[in-house]
Tab-separated table of C-alpha atoms in Angstrom:
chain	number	residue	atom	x	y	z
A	1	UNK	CA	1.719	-4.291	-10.400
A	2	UNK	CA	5.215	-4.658	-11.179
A	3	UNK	CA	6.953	-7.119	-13.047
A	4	UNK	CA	10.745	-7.939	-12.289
A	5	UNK	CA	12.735	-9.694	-15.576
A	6	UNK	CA	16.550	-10.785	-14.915
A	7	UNK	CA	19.006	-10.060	-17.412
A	8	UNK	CA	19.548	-13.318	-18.893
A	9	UNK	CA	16.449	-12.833	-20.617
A	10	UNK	CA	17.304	-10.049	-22.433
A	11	UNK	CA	19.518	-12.134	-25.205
A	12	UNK	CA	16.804	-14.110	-25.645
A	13	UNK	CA	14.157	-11.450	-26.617
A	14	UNK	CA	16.880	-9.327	-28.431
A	15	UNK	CA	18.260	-12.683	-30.524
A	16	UNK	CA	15.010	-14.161	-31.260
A	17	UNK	CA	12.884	-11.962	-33.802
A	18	UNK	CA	10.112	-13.546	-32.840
A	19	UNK	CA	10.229	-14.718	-29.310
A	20	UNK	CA	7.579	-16.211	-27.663
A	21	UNK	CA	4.417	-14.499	-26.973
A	22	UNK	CA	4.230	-13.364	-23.209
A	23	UNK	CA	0.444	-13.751	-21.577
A	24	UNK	CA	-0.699	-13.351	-18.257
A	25	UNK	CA	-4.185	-13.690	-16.267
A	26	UNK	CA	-5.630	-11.203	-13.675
A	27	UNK	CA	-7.745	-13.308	-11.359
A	28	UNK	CA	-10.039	-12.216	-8.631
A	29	UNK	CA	-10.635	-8.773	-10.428
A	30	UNK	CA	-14.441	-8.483	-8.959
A	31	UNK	CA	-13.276	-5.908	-6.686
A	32	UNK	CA	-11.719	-3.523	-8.798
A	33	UNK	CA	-13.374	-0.612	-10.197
A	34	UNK	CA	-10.265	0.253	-12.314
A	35	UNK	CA	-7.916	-1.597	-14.108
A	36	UNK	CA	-5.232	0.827	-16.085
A	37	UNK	CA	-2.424	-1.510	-18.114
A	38	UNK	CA	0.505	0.537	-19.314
A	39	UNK	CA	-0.538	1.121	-22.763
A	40	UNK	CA	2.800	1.171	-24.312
A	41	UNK	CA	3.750	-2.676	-23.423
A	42	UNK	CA	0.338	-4.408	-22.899
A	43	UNK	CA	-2.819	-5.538	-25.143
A	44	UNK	CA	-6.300	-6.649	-23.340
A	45	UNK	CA	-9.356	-7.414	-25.208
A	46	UNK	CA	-12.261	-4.471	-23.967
A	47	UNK	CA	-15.308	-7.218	-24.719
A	48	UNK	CA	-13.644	-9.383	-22.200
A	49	UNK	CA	-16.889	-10.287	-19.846
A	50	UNK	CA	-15.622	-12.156	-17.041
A	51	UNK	CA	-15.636	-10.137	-13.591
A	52	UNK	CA	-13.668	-12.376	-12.271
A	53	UNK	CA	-10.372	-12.288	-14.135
A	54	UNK	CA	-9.046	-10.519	-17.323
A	55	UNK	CA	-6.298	-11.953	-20.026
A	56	UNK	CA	-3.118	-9.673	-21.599
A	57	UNK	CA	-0.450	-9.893	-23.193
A	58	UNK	CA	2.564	-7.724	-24.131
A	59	UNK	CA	3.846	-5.739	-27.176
A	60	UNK	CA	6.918	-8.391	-27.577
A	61	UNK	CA	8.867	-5.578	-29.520
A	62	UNK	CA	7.998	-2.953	-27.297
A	63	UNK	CA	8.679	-4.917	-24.187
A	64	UNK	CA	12.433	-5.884	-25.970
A	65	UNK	CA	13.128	-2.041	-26.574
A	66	UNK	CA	12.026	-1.595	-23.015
A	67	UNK	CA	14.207	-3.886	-21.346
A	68	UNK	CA	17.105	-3.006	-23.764
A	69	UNK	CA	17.380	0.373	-23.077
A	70	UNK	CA	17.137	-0.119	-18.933
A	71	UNK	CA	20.141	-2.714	-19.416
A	72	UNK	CA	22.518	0.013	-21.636
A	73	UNK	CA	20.910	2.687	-18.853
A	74	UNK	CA	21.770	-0.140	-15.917
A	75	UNK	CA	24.062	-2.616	-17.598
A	76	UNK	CA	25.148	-4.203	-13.728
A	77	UNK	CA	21.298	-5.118	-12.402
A	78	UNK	CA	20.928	-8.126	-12.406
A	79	UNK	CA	16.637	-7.905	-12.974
A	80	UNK	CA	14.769	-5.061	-13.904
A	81	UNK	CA	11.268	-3.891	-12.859
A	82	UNK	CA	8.398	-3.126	-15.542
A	83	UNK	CA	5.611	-1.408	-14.110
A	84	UNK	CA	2.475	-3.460	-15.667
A	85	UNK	CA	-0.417	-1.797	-15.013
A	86	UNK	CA	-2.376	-0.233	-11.963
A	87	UNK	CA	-5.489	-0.544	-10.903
A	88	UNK	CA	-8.346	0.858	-7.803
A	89	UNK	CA	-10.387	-1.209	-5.816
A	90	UNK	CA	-13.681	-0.755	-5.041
A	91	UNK	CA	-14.848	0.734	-1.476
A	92	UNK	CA	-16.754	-0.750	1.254
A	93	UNK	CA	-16.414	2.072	4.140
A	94	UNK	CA	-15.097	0.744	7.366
A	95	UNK	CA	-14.928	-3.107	5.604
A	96	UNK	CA	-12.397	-2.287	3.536
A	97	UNK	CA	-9.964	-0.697	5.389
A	98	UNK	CA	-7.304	-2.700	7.811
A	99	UNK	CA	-6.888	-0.370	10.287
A	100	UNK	CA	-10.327	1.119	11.562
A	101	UNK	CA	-10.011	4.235	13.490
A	102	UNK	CA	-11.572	6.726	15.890
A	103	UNK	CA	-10.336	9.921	17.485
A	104	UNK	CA	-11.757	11.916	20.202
A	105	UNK	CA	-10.514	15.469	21.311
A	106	UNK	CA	-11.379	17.803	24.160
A	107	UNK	CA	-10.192	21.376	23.840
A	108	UNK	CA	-9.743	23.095	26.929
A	109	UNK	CA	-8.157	26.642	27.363
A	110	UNK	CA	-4.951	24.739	29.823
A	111	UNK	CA	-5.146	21.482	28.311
A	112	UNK	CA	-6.343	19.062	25.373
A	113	UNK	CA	-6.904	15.664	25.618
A	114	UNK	CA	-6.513	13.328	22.619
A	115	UNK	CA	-7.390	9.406	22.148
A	116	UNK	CA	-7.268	7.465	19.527
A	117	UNK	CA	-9.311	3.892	18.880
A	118	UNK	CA	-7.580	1.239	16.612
A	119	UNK	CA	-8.996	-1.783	15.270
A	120	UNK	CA	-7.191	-4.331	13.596
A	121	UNK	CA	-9.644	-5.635	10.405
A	122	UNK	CA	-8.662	-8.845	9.155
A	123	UNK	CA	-11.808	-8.882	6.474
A	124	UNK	CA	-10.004	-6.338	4.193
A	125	UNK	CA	-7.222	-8.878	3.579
A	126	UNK	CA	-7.508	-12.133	1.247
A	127	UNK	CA	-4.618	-13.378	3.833
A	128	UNK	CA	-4.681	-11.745	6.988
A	129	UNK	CA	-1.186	-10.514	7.470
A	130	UNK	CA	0.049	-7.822	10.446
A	131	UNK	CA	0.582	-4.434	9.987
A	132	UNK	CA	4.625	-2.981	10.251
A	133	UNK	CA	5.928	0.158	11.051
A	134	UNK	CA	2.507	1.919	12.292
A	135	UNK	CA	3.242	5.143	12.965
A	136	UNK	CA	0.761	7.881	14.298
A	137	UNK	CA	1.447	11.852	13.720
A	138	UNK	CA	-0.772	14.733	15.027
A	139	UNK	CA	0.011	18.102	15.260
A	140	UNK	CA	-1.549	20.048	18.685
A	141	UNK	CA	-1.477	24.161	18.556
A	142	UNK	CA	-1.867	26.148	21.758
A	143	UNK	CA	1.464	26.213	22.556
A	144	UNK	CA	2.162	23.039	24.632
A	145	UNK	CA	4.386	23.115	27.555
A	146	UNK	CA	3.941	19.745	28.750
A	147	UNK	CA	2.880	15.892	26.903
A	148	UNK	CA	1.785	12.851	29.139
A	149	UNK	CA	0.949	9.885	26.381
A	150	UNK	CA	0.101	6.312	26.985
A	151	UNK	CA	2.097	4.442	25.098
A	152	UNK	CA	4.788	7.116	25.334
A	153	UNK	CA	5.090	9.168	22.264
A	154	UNK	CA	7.364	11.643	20.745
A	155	UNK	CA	6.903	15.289	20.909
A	156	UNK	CA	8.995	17.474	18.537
A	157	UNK	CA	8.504	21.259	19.834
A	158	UNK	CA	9.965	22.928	16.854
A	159	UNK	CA	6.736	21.000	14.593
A	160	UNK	CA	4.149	20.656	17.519
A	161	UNK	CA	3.548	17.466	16.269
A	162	UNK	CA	3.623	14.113	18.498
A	163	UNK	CA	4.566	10.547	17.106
A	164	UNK	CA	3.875	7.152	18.555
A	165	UNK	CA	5.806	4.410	16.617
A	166	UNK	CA	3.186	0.826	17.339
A	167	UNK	CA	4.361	-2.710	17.357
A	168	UNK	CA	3.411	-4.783	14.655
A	169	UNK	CA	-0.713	-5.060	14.561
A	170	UNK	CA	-2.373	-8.291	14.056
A	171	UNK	CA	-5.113	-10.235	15.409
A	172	UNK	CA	-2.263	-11.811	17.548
A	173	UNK	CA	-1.351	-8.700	19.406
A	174	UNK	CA	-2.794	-7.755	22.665
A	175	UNK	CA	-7.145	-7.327	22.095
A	176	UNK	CA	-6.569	-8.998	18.703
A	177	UNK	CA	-5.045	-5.762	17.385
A	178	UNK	CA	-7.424	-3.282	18.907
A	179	UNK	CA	-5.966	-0.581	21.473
A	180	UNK	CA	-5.834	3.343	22.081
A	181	UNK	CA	-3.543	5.953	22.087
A	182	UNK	CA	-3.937	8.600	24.664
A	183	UNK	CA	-2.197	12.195	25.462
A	184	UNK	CA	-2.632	15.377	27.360
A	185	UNK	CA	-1.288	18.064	26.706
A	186	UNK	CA	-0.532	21.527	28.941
A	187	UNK	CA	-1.024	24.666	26.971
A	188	UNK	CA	0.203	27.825	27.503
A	189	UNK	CA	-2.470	29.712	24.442
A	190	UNK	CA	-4.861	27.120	24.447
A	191	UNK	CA	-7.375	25.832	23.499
A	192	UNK	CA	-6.501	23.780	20.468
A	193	UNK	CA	-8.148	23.196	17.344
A	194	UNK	CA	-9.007	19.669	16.369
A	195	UNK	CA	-6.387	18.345	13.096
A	196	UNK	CA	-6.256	15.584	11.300
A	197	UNK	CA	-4.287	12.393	12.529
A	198	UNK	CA	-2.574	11.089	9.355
A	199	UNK	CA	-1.527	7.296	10.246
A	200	UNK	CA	1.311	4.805	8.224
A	201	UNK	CA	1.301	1.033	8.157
A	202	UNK	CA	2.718	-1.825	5.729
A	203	UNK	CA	2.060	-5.341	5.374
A	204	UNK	CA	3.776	-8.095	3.521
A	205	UNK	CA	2.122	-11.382	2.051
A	206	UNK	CA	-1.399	-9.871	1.278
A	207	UNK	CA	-3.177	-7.528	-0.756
A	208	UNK	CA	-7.024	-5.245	0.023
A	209	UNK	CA	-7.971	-6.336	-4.059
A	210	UNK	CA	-7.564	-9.749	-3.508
A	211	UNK	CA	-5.846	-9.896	-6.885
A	212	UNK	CA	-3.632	-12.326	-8.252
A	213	UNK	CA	-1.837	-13.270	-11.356
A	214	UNK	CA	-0.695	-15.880	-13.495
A	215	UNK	CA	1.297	-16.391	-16.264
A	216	UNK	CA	-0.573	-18.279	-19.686
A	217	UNK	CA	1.100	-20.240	-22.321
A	218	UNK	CA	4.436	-21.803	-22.080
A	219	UNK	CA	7.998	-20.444	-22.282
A	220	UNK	CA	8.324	-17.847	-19.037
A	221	UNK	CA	7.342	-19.431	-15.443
A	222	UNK	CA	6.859	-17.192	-12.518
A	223	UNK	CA	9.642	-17.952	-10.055
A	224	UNK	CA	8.813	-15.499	-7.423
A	225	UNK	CA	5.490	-13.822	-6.402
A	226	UNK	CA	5.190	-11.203	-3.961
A	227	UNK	CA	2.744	-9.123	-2.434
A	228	UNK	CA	2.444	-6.151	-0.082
A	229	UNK	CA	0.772	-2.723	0.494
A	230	UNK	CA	1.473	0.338	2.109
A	231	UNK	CA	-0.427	3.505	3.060
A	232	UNK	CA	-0.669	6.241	1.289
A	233	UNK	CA	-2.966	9.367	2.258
A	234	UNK	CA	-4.636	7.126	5.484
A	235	UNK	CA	-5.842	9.372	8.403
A	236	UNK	CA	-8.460	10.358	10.754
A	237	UNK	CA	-10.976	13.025	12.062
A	238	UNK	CA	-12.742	13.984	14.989
């Protein structure tokens, strides 16, 4: 969670000693098993019983120093980003992930045949948003001489990997977001061995934790909340 500040507000903190005290609310925190706050700028309260949200607030002179030191290491930005704290959510299996996924291979010594099962999952999102720039990369050994895919993918010889780059996903596309992804490939020192598919998506708008946040007190306002996530390590076995 990252927190962007514009440079206006920078006089303030550094010509106020004392400037007002900057508090914020975590809400919808039951699904998180971790929540790590960057100990040099924030304060929390460890008896703090609620499951449901959790108050902090910030080290005003640490958070001044901060920001003074990006502006004399950036002095044109005109905002700069404070990462806040980070945090793991808790694991459901299939439930909790957006994209579910299946593979099936069949390792022959002339050919292998590959498919791959997607299904959109709208229940791991608060707000259901699509998935962007899905991209799917395998790599297939036993020296292939030929592809055939459905949709048509992208084989790069010198890697022996293939790449299929998907339209947005989203219980608007085609099957409300559920399709496959088939190949064949010609071998000439086959058979294959089975890898692991590793798969990348984004989404805008929503979040898997559910999380949100809100500023407590008075003196700062929120002008501009966003939310996305992205895949990191997301792939998929036979």
């Amino acid at each position: 969670m990252t927190l962007s500040f514009p440079m206006g507000i920078i006089k303030v903190f550094t010509s106020n000693p004392t400037p007002a005290m900057l508090t914020f609310k975590l809400k919808n925190t039951s699904k998180l098993e971790q929540i790590l706050p960057n100990q040099t700028l924030l304060f929390s309260d460890p008896s703090q019983s609620d499951a449901h949200t959790k108050d902090f607030w910030f080290n005003m002179q640490a958070l001044t120093s901060y920001l003074r030191k990006a502006s004399e290491q950036n002095p044109a930005a005109s905002y700069y980003n404070v990462d806040i704290l980070k945090y793991q959510v808790s694991s459901k299996g299939f439930s909790s992930t957006p994209l579910n996924l299946a593979v099936y291979w069949k390792c022959d010594p002339a050919t292998t045949d590959l498919r791959l099962d997607y299904h959109y999952n709208p229940e791991s999102m608060l707000c259901p948003g699509p998935l962007s720039n899905v991209q799917v990369l395998v790599h297939v050994d036993g020296g292939v001489t030929n592809m055939q895919s459905l949709p048509n993918a992208i084989w790069n010889s010198e890697l022996n990997k293939s790449l299929w780059k998907l339209n947005d996903i989203s219980e608007k596309s085609d099957n409300e977001g559920s399709g496959s992804l088939r190949a064949k490939f010609e071998l000439s020192d086959g058979p294959s061995t089975p890898t692991t598919l590793a798969v990348q998506f984004m989404s805008e708008g929503s979040t898997l934790s559910g999380v949100d946040i809100e500023l407590l007190g008075t003196g700062y306002r929120l002008s501009l909340n966003k939310k996305r996530f992205a895949t990191g390590r997301y792939m998929a076995d036979c």
